[in-house]
Amino acid sequence: MTDALPLALNDGSTLPPIGFGTYPLTGEEGTAAILSAIEVGYRLLDTAVNYGNEAEVGEAIRRSGVPREELTVCTKLPGRHHGFDDAVRSSLGSLERLGIDQIDLHLIHWPNPRHDRYAEAWRALVHLQEEGLVRSIGVSNFTASQLHRIIEETGVTPAVNQLELHPYFPQAEMRAVNRSLGIQTESWSPLGKRQAPFSEPPVAAAAEAHGVTPAQVILRWQLQLGAVPIPKSAAPERQRLNLDVFGFALSEAEVEAISALARADGRLFGGDPDTHEEM
Ligand SMILES: NC(=O)c1ccc[n+]([C@@H]2O[C@H](COP(=O)([O-])OP(=O)(O)OC[C@H]3O[C@@H](n4cnc5c(N)ncnc54)[C@H](OP(=O)(O)O)[C@@H]3O)[C@@H](O)[C@H]2O)c1
């Protein structure tokens, strides 16, 4: 059974097996929701420059009283900061807003291939890691060819590739690519967000069989695929339930039945990394 122990990354550091997504939690309400997530036990917090809530994440960390070294803070470099110097400045800005002196995991948010500067952004993250301002570096929404390019150009393999991954879009191919390169897959919109497939028969049947909620089934499916899900919830009770996924295991048949919900057009908003632009 997958347990709650941290996962080993390819750079020698570790990642909690499940994290908390903080988009779109902002302001005092947002801080309260992020604080509640830390209090119920989340130790990986996922933010981004473009979420506009790094200050709220930093404030929640300070209010929680949880020792800094017990928390893994992940933030993301936006498309408009892909130039080398811009990326370094962006990272320093994130550190300041978060109120911390090292980013635990820094990801390139989207490759934005039309602008073709993601390899430069990757060189900046490699530099920031060498300087000790960032512990682990990775990417988000990268395709196989984009991964190969940055690895060939720098000799440094991302520790993490954070992908859209949920029952309607299980990313079998990209999970295999990540695995073959020694890259840990993280799942964004792990519950499927707007199309939350809670009532799909394989999800509902597994929930009934194990006496858990459909959301817990989907998050458990994520763990058994080898992915690190980062569910967002503003509600403390749902935050707690989403974290409580280590006391049961899905059978191989249940995992396969949920994966079979895959749809060719399963992306939530058409975010194809080869064409999607997010600056
Ligand atoms: N790298 C990227 O490009 C990228 C893109 C998108 C998102 N992300 C990250 O991924 C995180 C998670 O993705 P997401 O927020 O899009 O989707 P998600 O976590 O799949 O779903 C969040 C939605 O599900 C609801 N929910 C959560 N737990 C529930 C439960 N147990 N039962 C019923 N409903 C539940 C939440 O409502 P309540 O709040 O009311 O509970 C919210 O509306 C984001 O916060 C962000 O950090 C990254």
mmCIF file of C-alpha atoms and ligand atoms in Angstrom:
data_model
loop_
_atom_site.group_PDB
_atom_site.id
_atom_site.type_symbol
_atom_site.label_atom_id
_atom_site.label_comp_id
_atom_site.label_asym_id
_atom_site.label_seq_id
_atom_site.Cartn_x
_atom_site.Cartn_y
_atom_site.Cartn_z
ATOM 1 C CA MET A 1 0.000 0.000 0.000
ATOM 2 C CA THR A 2 1.363 3.460 -0.885
ATOM 3 C CA ASP A 3 2.206 5.062 2.418
ATOM 4 C CA ALA A 4 2.470 8.638 3.568
ATOM 5 C CA LEU A 5 6.281 8.761 3.416
ATOM 6 C CA PRO A 6 8.015 11.438 1.340
ATOM 7 C CA LEU A 7 9.089 10.414 -2.174
ATOM 8 C CA ALA A 8 12.728 10.561 -3.268
ATOM 9 C CA LEU A 9 13.498 13.042 -6.054
ATOM 10 C CA ASN A 10 16.313 12.651 -8.594
ATOM 11 C CA ASP A 11 18.342 15.447 -6.946
ATOM 12 C CA GLY A 12 18.537 13.751 -3.539
ATOM 13 C CA SER A 13 15.748 15.749 -1.896
ATOM 14 C CA THR A 14 12.219 14.565 -1.140
ATOM 15 C CA LEU A 15 8.613 15.512 -1.857
ATOM 16 C CA PRO A 16 5.516 14.806 0.269
ATOM 17 C CA PRO A 17 3.244 12.272 -1.496
ATOM 18 C CA ILE A 18 0.321 14.733 -1.629
ATOM 19 C CA GLY A 19 0.177 18.528 -1.582
ATOM 20 C CA PHE A 20 -2.233 21.435 -1.301
ATOM 21 C CA GLY A 21 -3.156 23.538 -4.334
ATOM 22 C CA THR A 22 -3.590 27.203 -3.418
ATOM 23 C CA TYR A 23 -5.167 28.671 -6.569
ATOM 24 C CA PRO A 24 -7.318 30.878 -6.357
ATOM 25 C CA LEU A 25 -7.002 31.451 -2.595
ATOM 26 C CA THR A 26 -6.153 35.100 -1.907
ATOM 27 C CA GLY A 27 -6.627 37.762 0.754
ATOM 28 C CA GLU A 28 -7.465 37.115 4.393
ATOM 29 C CA GLU A 29 -9.881 34.316 3.447
ATOM 30 C CA GLY A 30 -7.182 32.736 1.330
ATOM 31 C CA THR A 31 -4.625 32.965 4.129
ATOM 32 C CA ALA A 32 -7.124 31.332 6.506
ATOM 33 C CA ALA A 33 -7.758 28.471 4.057
ATOM 34 C CA ILE A 34 -4.034 27.868 3.506
ATOM 35 C CA LEU A 35 -3.415 28.012 7.278
ATOM 36 C CA SER A 36 -6.183 25.471 7.792
ATOM 37 C CA ALA A 37 -4.559 23.198 5.189
ATOM 38 C CA ILE A 38 -1.247 23.323 7.077
ATOM 39 C CA GLU A 39 -3.068 22.664 10.347
ATOM 40 C CA VAL A 40 -4.851 19.582 8.993
ATOM 41 C CA GLY A 41 -1.479 18.230 7.885
ATOM 42 C CA TYR A 42 -0.486 19.313 4.351
ATOM 43 C CA ARG A 43 3.275 19.733 4.084
ATOM 44 C CA LEU A 44 3.555 20.585 0.361
ATOM 45 C CA LEU A 45 2.080 23.944 -0.685
ATOM 46 C CA ASP A 46 1.680 24.733 -4.390
ATOM 47 C CA THR A 47 1.641 28.389 -5.429
ATOM 48 C CA ALA A 48 2.811 30.484 -8.413
ATOM 49 C CA VAL A 49 3.682 34.079 -9.232
ATOM 50 C CA ASN A 50 0.564 34.146 -11.406
ATOM 51 C CA TYR A 51 -1.726 33.059 -8.543
ATOM 52 C CA GLY A 52 -0.990 36.364 -6.800
ATOM 53 C CA ASN A 53 -0.961 34.627 -3.411
ATOM 54 C CA GLU A 54 2.683 33.988 -2.509
ATOM 55 C CA ALA A 55 2.358 36.538 0.320
ATOM 56 C CA GLU A 56 -0.705 34.684 1.650
ATOM 57 C CA VAL A 57 1.206 31.385 1.549
ATOM 58 C CA GLY A 58 4.112 32.972 3.458
ATOM 59 C CA GLU A 59 1.760 34.487 6.024
ATOM 60 C CA ALA A 60 -0.027 31.146 6.569
ATOM 61 C CA ILE A 61 3.338 29.419 7.086
ATOM 62 C CA ARG A 62 4.366 31.960 9.719
ATOM 63 C CA ARG A 63 0.998 31.827 11.506
ATOM 64 C CA SER A 64 1.039 28.018 11.545
ATOM 65 C CA GLY A 65 4.133 27.790 13.714
ATOM 66 C CA VAL A 66 5.130 24.637 11.794
ATOM 67 C CA PRO A 67 8.934 24.573 11.489
ATOM 68 C CA ARG A 68 9.962 25.857 8.073
ATOM 69 C CA GLU A 69 12.008 22.738 7.305
ATOM 70 C CA GLU A 70 8.898 20.554 7.615
ATOM 71 C CA LEU A 71 7.204 22.382 4.735
ATOM 72 C CA THR A 72 7.873 22.118 1.005
ATOM 73 C CA VAL A 73 7.008 25.347 -0.784
ATOM 74 C CA CYS A 74 6.581 25.122 -4.549
ATOM 75 C CA THR A 75 6.220 28.214 -6.722
ATOM 76 C CA LYS A 76 6.280 28.753 -10.488
ATOM 77 C CA LEU A 77 7.994 31.049 -12.928
ATOM 78 C CA PRO A 78 5.547 32.811 -15.288
ATOM 79 C CA GLY A 79 5.983 32.949 -19.065
ATOM 80 C CA ARG A 80 6.801 36.664 -19.058
ATOM 81 C CA HIS A 81 9.867 35.969 -16.867
ATOM 82 C CA HIS A 82 11.638 33.419 -19.093
ATOM 83 C CA GLY A 83 14.632 35.637 -19.921
ATOM 84 C CA PHE A 84 17.649 34.674 -17.753
ATOM 85 C CA ASP A 85 17.842 37.929 -15.762
ATOM 86 C CA ASP A 86 14.048 38.204 -15.548
ATOM 87 C CA ALA A 87 13.914 34.670 -14.153
ATOM 88 C CA VAL A 88 16.506 35.435 -11.488
ATOM 89 C CA ARG A 89 14.606 38.617 -10.516
ATOM 90 C CA SER A 90 11.328 36.679 -10.512
ATOM 91 C CA SER A 91 12.758 34.113 -8.136
ATOM 92 C CA LEU A 92 14.070 36.805 -5.776
ATOM 93 C CA GLY A 93 10.612 38.409 -5.871
ATOM 94 C CA SER A 94 8.972 35.099 -4.962
ATOM 95 C CA LEU A 95 11.386 34.632 -2.045
ATOM 96 C CA GLU A 96 10.551 38.109 -0.776
ATOM 97 C CA ARG A 97 6.770 37.704 -1.078
ATOM 98 C CA LEU A 98 6.908 34.255 0.546
ATOM 99 C CA GLY A 99 9.209 35.590 3.278
ATOM 100 C CA ILE A 100 11.531 32.576 3.041
ATOM 101 C CA ASP A 101 15.205 32.282 2.126
ATOM 102 C CA GLN A 102 15.018 29.234 -0.121
ATOM 103 C CA ILE A 103 12.320 28.030 -2.519
ATOM 104 C CA ASP A 104 11.975 24.268 -2.021
ATOM 105 C CA LEU A 105 10.693 23.558 -5.535
ATOM 106 C CA HIS A 106 10.702 26.049 -8.389
ATOM 107 C CA LEU A 107 8.912 25.115 -11.622
ATOM 108 C CA ILE A 108 8.653 26.727 -15.059
ATOM 109 C CA HIS A 109 4.863 27.212 -15.134
ATOM 110 C CA TRP A 110 4.240 26.697 -18.896
ATOM 111 C CA PRO A 111 6.724 26.219 -21.750
ATOM 112 C CA ASN A 112 5.119 28.861 -24.026
ATOM 113 C CA PRO A 113 6.980 27.373 -27.022
ATOM 114 C CA ARG A 114 5.965 30.140 -29.449
ATOM 115 C CA HIS A 115 8.171 32.514 -27.441
ATOM 116 C CA ASP A 116 10.889 29.854 -27.337
ATOM 117 C CA ARG A 117 12.630 31.024 -24.154
ATOM 118 C CA TYR A 118 11.910 28.088 -21.836
ATOM 119 C CA ALA A 119 15.453 26.713 -22.283
ATOM 120 C CA GLU A 120 16.827 30.058 -21.124
ATOM 121 C CA ALA A 121 14.443 29.966 -18.154
ATOM 122 C CA TRP A 122 15.708 26.465 -17.365
ATOM 123 C CA ARG A 123 19.330 27.687 -17.385
ATOM 124 C CA ALA A 124 18.295 30.390 -14.901
ATOM 125 C CA LEU A 125 16.716 27.807 -12.579
ATOM 126 C CA VAL A 126 19.882 25.681 -12.795
ATOM 127 C CA HIS A 127 21.871 28.792 -11.799
ATOM 128 C CA LEU A 128 19.501 29.593 -8.912
ATOM 129 C CA GLN A 129 19.858 26.024 -7.646
ATOM 130 C CA GLU A 130 23.656 26.273 -7.811
ATOM 131 C CA GLU A 131 23.429 29.525 -5.832
ATOM 132 C CA GLY A 132 21.316 27.800 -3.164
ATOM 133 C CA LEU A 133 18.287 30.069 -3.571
ATOM 134 C CA VAL A 134 16.233 27.132 -4.818
ATOM 135 C CA ARG A 135 16.463 23.547 -3.541
ATOM 136 C CA SER A 136 14.795 21.548 -6.323
ATOM 137 C CA ILE A 137 13.984 22.666 -9.842
ATOM 138 C CA GLY A 138 11.398 21.369 -12.245
ATOM 139 C CA VAL A 139 8.849 22.182 -14.887
ATOM 140 C CA SER A 140 5.122 22.103 -15.459
ATOM 141 C CA ASN A 141 3.177 21.256 -18.589
ATOM 142 C CA PHE A 142 6.289 20.129 -20.500
ATOM 143 C CA THR A 143 6.051 17.654 -23.395
ATOM 144 C CA ALA A 144 8.598 14.914 -24.088
ATOM 145 C CA SER A 145 10.458 16.957 -26.710
ATOM 146 C CA GLN A 146 10.566 20.034 -24.466
ATOM 147 C CA LEU A 147 11.984 17.888 -21.653
ATOM 148 C CA HIS A 148 14.609 16.346 -23.935
ATOM 149 C CA ARG A 149 15.673 19.758 -25.176
ATOM 150 C CA ILE A 150 16.341 21.315 -21.762
ATOM 151 C CA ILE A 151 18.101 18.161 -20.555
ATOM 152 C CA GLU A 152 20.345 18.099 -23.647
ATOM 153 C CA GLU A 153 21.138 21.809 -23.394
ATOM 154 C CA THR A 154 22.064 21.817 -19.689
ATOM 155 C CA GLY A 155 22.711 18.221 -18.630
ATOM 156 C CA VAL A 156 20.241 18.823 -15.782
ATOM 157 C CA THR A 157 17.031 16.788 -15.570
ATOM 158 C CA PRO A 158 13.994 18.386 -13.904
ATOM 159 C CA ALA A 159 13.082 16.804 -10.563
ATOM 160 C CA VAL A 160 9.351 17.260 -11.224
ATOM 161 C CA ASN A 161 6.982 17.732 -14.176
ATOM 162 C CA GLN A 162 3.585 18.978 -12.953
ATOM 163 C CA LEU A 163 0.837 18.003 -15.406
ATOM 164 C CA GLU A 164 -2.903 18.257 -15.825
ATOM 165 C CA LEU A 165 -3.909 14.775 -14.654
ATOM 166 C CA HIS A 166 -7.332 13.479 -13.615
ATOM 167 C CA PRO A 167 -9.618 10.566 -14.570
ATOM 168 C CA TYR A 168 -10.668 12.158 -17.885
ATOM 169 C CA PHE A 169 -7.023 12.879 -18.731
ATOM 170 C CA PRO A 170 -4.750 10.319 -17.050
ATOM 171 C CA GLN A 171 -1.627 11.212 -19.058
ATOM 172 C CA ALA A 172 -0.419 7.611 -19.514
ATOM 173 C CA GLU A 173 2.134 8.645 -22.120
ATOM 174 C CA MET A 174 3.602 11.594 -20.229
ATOM 175 C CA ARG A 175 3.706 9.603 -16.991
ATOM 176 C CA ALA A 176 5.782 6.981 -18.810
ATOM 177 C CA VAL A 177 8.075 9.669 -20.266
ATOM 178 C CA ASN A 178 8.577 11.234 -16.835
ATOM 179 C CA ARG A 179 9.229 7.822 -15.271
ATOM 180 C CA SER A 180 11.782 6.882 -17.923
ATOM 181 C CA LEU A 181 13.686 10.121 -17.271
ATOM 182 C CA GLY A 182 13.524 9.802 -13.478
ATOM 183 C CA ILE A 183 11.157 12.789 -13.192
ATOM 184 C CA GLN A 184 8.430 12.792 -10.516
ATOM 185 C CA THR A 185 4.939 13.469 -11.919
ATOM 186 C CA GLU A 186 2.713 15.904 -10.020
ATOM 187 C CA SER A 187 -0.997 16.236 -10.876
ATOM 188 C CA TRP A 188 -2.792 19.567 -11.197
ATOM 189 C CA SER A 189 -6.587 19.684 -11.089
ATOM 190 C CA PRO A 190 -6.259 16.150 -9.675
ATOM 191 C CA LEU A 191 -9.989 15.866 -8.932
ATOM 192 C CA GLY A 192 -10.979 17.086 -12.368
ATOM 193 C CA LYS A 193 -12.157 20.444 -11.043
ATOM 194 C CA ARG A 194 -15.252 21.573 -12.946
ATOM 195 C CA GLN A 195 -15.973 18.149 -14.423
ATOM 196 C CA ALA A 196 -15.244 16.343 -11.173
ATOM 197 C CA PRO A 197 -16.097 12.801 -12.253
ATOM 198 C CA PHE A 198 -17.404 11.813 -8.844
ATOM 199 C CA SER A 199 -20.484 10.096 -10.208
ATOM 200 C CA GLU A 200 -18.713 7.991 -12.840
ATOM 201 C CA PRO A 201 -19.554 4.313 -12.102
ATOM 202 C CA PRO A 202 -15.981 3.071 -11.384
ATOM 203 C CA VAL A 203 -15.395 5.972 -8.973
ATOM 204 C CA ALA A 204 -18.750 5.629 -7.238
ATOM 205 C CA ALA A 205 -18.383 1.818 -7.003
ATOM 206 C CA ALA A 206 -14.904 2.042 -5.453
ATOM 207 C CA ALA A 207 -16.124 4.686 -2.984
ATOM 208 C CA GLU A 208 -18.959 2.359 -1.930
ATOM 209 C CA ALA A 209 -16.655 -0.674 -1.710
ATOM 210 C CA HIS A 210 -14.038 1.058 0.478
ATOM 211 C CA GLY A 211 -16.403 3.246 2.515
ATOM 212 C CA VAL A 212 -14.718 6.473 1.386
ATOM 213 C CA THR A 213 -15.731 9.508 -0.692
ATOM 214 C CA PRO A 214 -15.367 9.713 -4.504
ATOM 215 C CA ALA A 215 -12.727 12.425 -4.062
ATOM 216 C CA GLN A 216 -10.717 10.083 -1.833
ATOM 217 C CA VAL A 217 -10.977 7.355 -4.487
ATOM 218 C CA ILE A 218 -9.643 9.702 -7.173
ATOM 219 C CA LEU A 219 -6.769 10.920 -4.982
ATOM 220 C CA ARG A 220 -5.911 7.342 -4.030
ATOM 221 C CA TRP A 221 -5.923 6.456 -7.760
ATOM 222 C CA GLN A 222 -3.432 9.311 -8.273
ATOM 223 C CA LEU A 223 -1.095 7.893 -5.599
ATOM 224 C CA GLN A 224 -1.286 4.409 -7.072
ATOM 225 C CA LEU A 225 -0.392 5.803 -10.512
ATOM 226 C CA GLY A 226 2.769 7.162 -8.887
ATOM 227 C CA ALA A 227 1.679 10.805 -9.152
ATOM 228 C CA VAL A 228 1.671 13.493 -6.444
ATOM 229 C CA PRO A 229 -1.765 15.171 -6.450
ATOM 230 C CA ILE A 230 -2.195 18.755 -5.211
ATOM 231 C CA PRO A 231 -5.962 19.116 -4.564
ATOM 232 C CA LYS A 232 -7.336 22.532 -3.673
ATOM 233 C CA SER A 233 -10.155 23.009 -1.208
ATOM 234 C CA ALA A 234 -11.160 26.099 0.728
ATOM 235 C CA ALA A 235 -13.113 23.952 3.206
ATOM 236 C CA PRO A 236 -11.246 22.477 6.205
ATOM 237 C CA GLU A 237 -13.359 19.316 6.240
ATOM 238 C CA ARG A 238 -12.717 18.592 2.558
ATOM 239 C CA GLN A 239 -9.033 19.446 3.049
ATOM 240 C CA ARG A 240 -8.899 16.817 5.805
ATOM 241 C CA LEU A 241 -10.741 14.173 3.790
ATOM 242 C CA ASN A 242 -8.528 14.767 0.747
ATOM 243 C CA LEU A 243 -5.455 14.076 2.878
ATOM 244 C CA ASP A 244 -6.937 10.928 4.416
ATOM 245 C CA VAL A 245 -6.098 8.551 1.560
ATOM 246 C CA PHE A 246 -3.497 6.257 3.115
ATOM 247 C CA GLY A 247 -5.801 3.856 4.968
ATOM 248 C CA PHE A 248 -7.152 1.915 1.995
ATOM 249 C CA ALA A 249 -5.927 0.653 -1.375
ATOM 250 C CA LEU A 250 -7.651 0.267 -4.737
ATOM 251 C CA SER A 251 -7.331 -3.043 -6.548
ATOM 252 C CA GLU A 252 -5.534 -3.114 -9.875
ATOM 253 C CA ALA A 253 -8.923 -3.571 -11.580
ATOM 254 C CA GLU A 254 -10.320 -0.482 -9.823
ATOM 255 C CA VAL A 255 -7.287 1.582 -10.880
ATOM 256 C CA GLU A 256 -7.655 0.385 -14.469
ATOM 257 C CA ALA A 257 -11.404 1.074 -14.546
ATOM 258 C CA ILE A 258 -10.822 4.674 -13.415
ATOM 259 C CA SER A 259 -8.001 5.129 -15.934
ATOM 260 C CA ALA A 260 -10.408 3.881 -18.624
ATOM 261 C CA LEU A 261 -12.487 7.058 -18.112
ATOM 262 C CA ALA A 262 -9.813 8.769 -20.256
ATOM 263 C CA ARG A 263 -11.145 10.877 -23.116
ATOM 264 C CA ALA A 264 -9.215 12.082 -26.145
ATOM 265 C CA ASP A 265 -10.477 15.606 -25.431
ATOM 266 C CA GLY A 266 -10.264 15.216 -21.675
ATOM 267 C CA ARG A 267 -8.316 18.403 -20.960
ATOM 268 C CA LEU A 268 -10.299 20.831 -18.785
ATOM 269 C CA PHE A 269 -9.673 23.968 -20.848
ATOM 270 C CA GLY A 270 -7.696 22.853 -23.886
ATOM 271 C CA GLY A 271 -4.343 23.570 -22.250
ATOM 272 C CA ASP A 272 -2.156 21.815 -24.816
ATOM 273 C CA PRO A 273 1.449 22.753 -23.894
ATOM 274 C CA ASP A 274 2.421 22.853 -27.601
ATOM 275 C CA THR A 275 -0.014 25.712 -28.225
ATOM 276 C CA HIS A 276 -1.285 27.118 -24.912
ATOM 277 C CA GLU A 277 0.192 30.466 -23.908
ATOM 278 C CA GLU A 278 0.218 31.690 -20.353
ATOM 279 C CA MET A 279 2.455 34.632 -19.680
HETATM 280 N N1 LIG B 1 0.721 23.970 -13.236
HETATM 281 C C1 LIG B 1 -0.409 24.410 -13.740
HETATM 282 O O1 LIG B 1 -0.472 24.842 -14.901
HETATM 283 C C2 LIG B 1 -1.651 24.389 -12.904
HETATM 284 C C3 LIG B 1 -2.914 24.623 -13.492
HETATM 285 C C4 LIG B 1 -4.041 24.560 -12.687
HETATM 286 C C5 LIG B 1 -3.925 24.285 -11.319
HETATM 287 N N2 LIG B 1 -2.685 24.097 -10.763
HETATM 288 C C6 LIG B 1 -2.547 23.784 -9.308
HETATM 289 O O2 LIG B 1 -3.324 22.641 -9.020
HETATM 290 C C7 LIG B 1 -4.146 22.903 -7.876
HETATM 291 C C8 LIG B 1 -5.391 22.054 -7.884
HETATM 292 O O3 LIG B 1 -6.110 22.185 -9.100
HETATM 293 P P1 LIG B 1 -7.572 22.809 -9.190
HETATM 294 O O4 LIG B 1 -7.833 23.684 -8.040
HETATM 295 O O5 LIG B 1 -7.677 23.353 -10.566
HETATM 296 O O6 LIG B 1 -8.539 21.533 -9.185
HETATM 297 P P2 LIG B 1 -8.905 20.376 -8.147
HETATM 298 O O7 LIG B 1 -8.009 20.406 -6.968
HETATM 299 O O8 LIG B 1 -9.022 19.152 -8.953
HETATM 300 O O9 LIG B 1 -10.384 20.763 -7.727
HETATM 301 C C9 LIG B 1 -10.674 21.856 -6.912
HETATM 302 C C10 LIG B 1 -12.200 21.969 -6.836
HETATM 303 O O10 LIG B 1 -12.744 20.779 -6.255
HETATM 304 C C11 LIG B 1 -13.485 21.108 -5.069
HETATM 305 N N3 LIG B 1 -13.162 20.056 -4.087
HETATM 306 C C12 LIG B 1 -11.976 19.850 -3.452
HETATM 307 N N4 LIG B 1 -12.055 18.768 -2.643
HETATM 308 C C13 LIG B 1 -13.309 18.293 -2.770
HETATM 309 C C14 LIG B 1 -13.994 17.192 -2.180
HETATM 310 N N5 LIG B 1 -13.387 16.386 -1.308
HETATM 311 N N6 LIG B 1 -15.292 16.990 -2.529
HETATM 312 C C15 LIG B 1 -15.908 17.816 -3.408
HETATM 313 N N7 LIG B 1 -15.310 18.868 -4.003
HETATM 314 C C16 LIG B 1 -14.029 19.102 -3.673
HETATM 315 C C17 LIG B 1 -12.991 22.471 -4.635
HETATM 316 O O11 LIG B 1 -14.031 23.191 -4.005
HETATM 317 P P3 LIG B 1 -13.891 23.719 -2.471
HETATM 318 O O12 LIG B 1 -12.723 24.655 -2.433
HETATM 319 O O13 LIG B 1 -15.198 24.386 -2.227
HETATM 320 O O14 LIG B 1 -13.693 22.492 -1.623
HETATM 321 C C18 LIG B 1 -12.633 23.117 -5.971
HETATM 322 O O15 LIG B 1 -13.787 23.663 -6.588
HETATM 323 C C19 LIG B 1 -4.405 24.422 -7.989
HETATM 324 O O16 LIG B 1 -4.878 24.959 -6.786
HETATM 325 C C20 LIG B 1 -3.022 24.897 -8.381
HETATM 326 O O17 LIG B 1 -2.195 24.963 -7.222
HETATM 327 C C21 LIG B 1 -1.556 24.123 -11.541
#
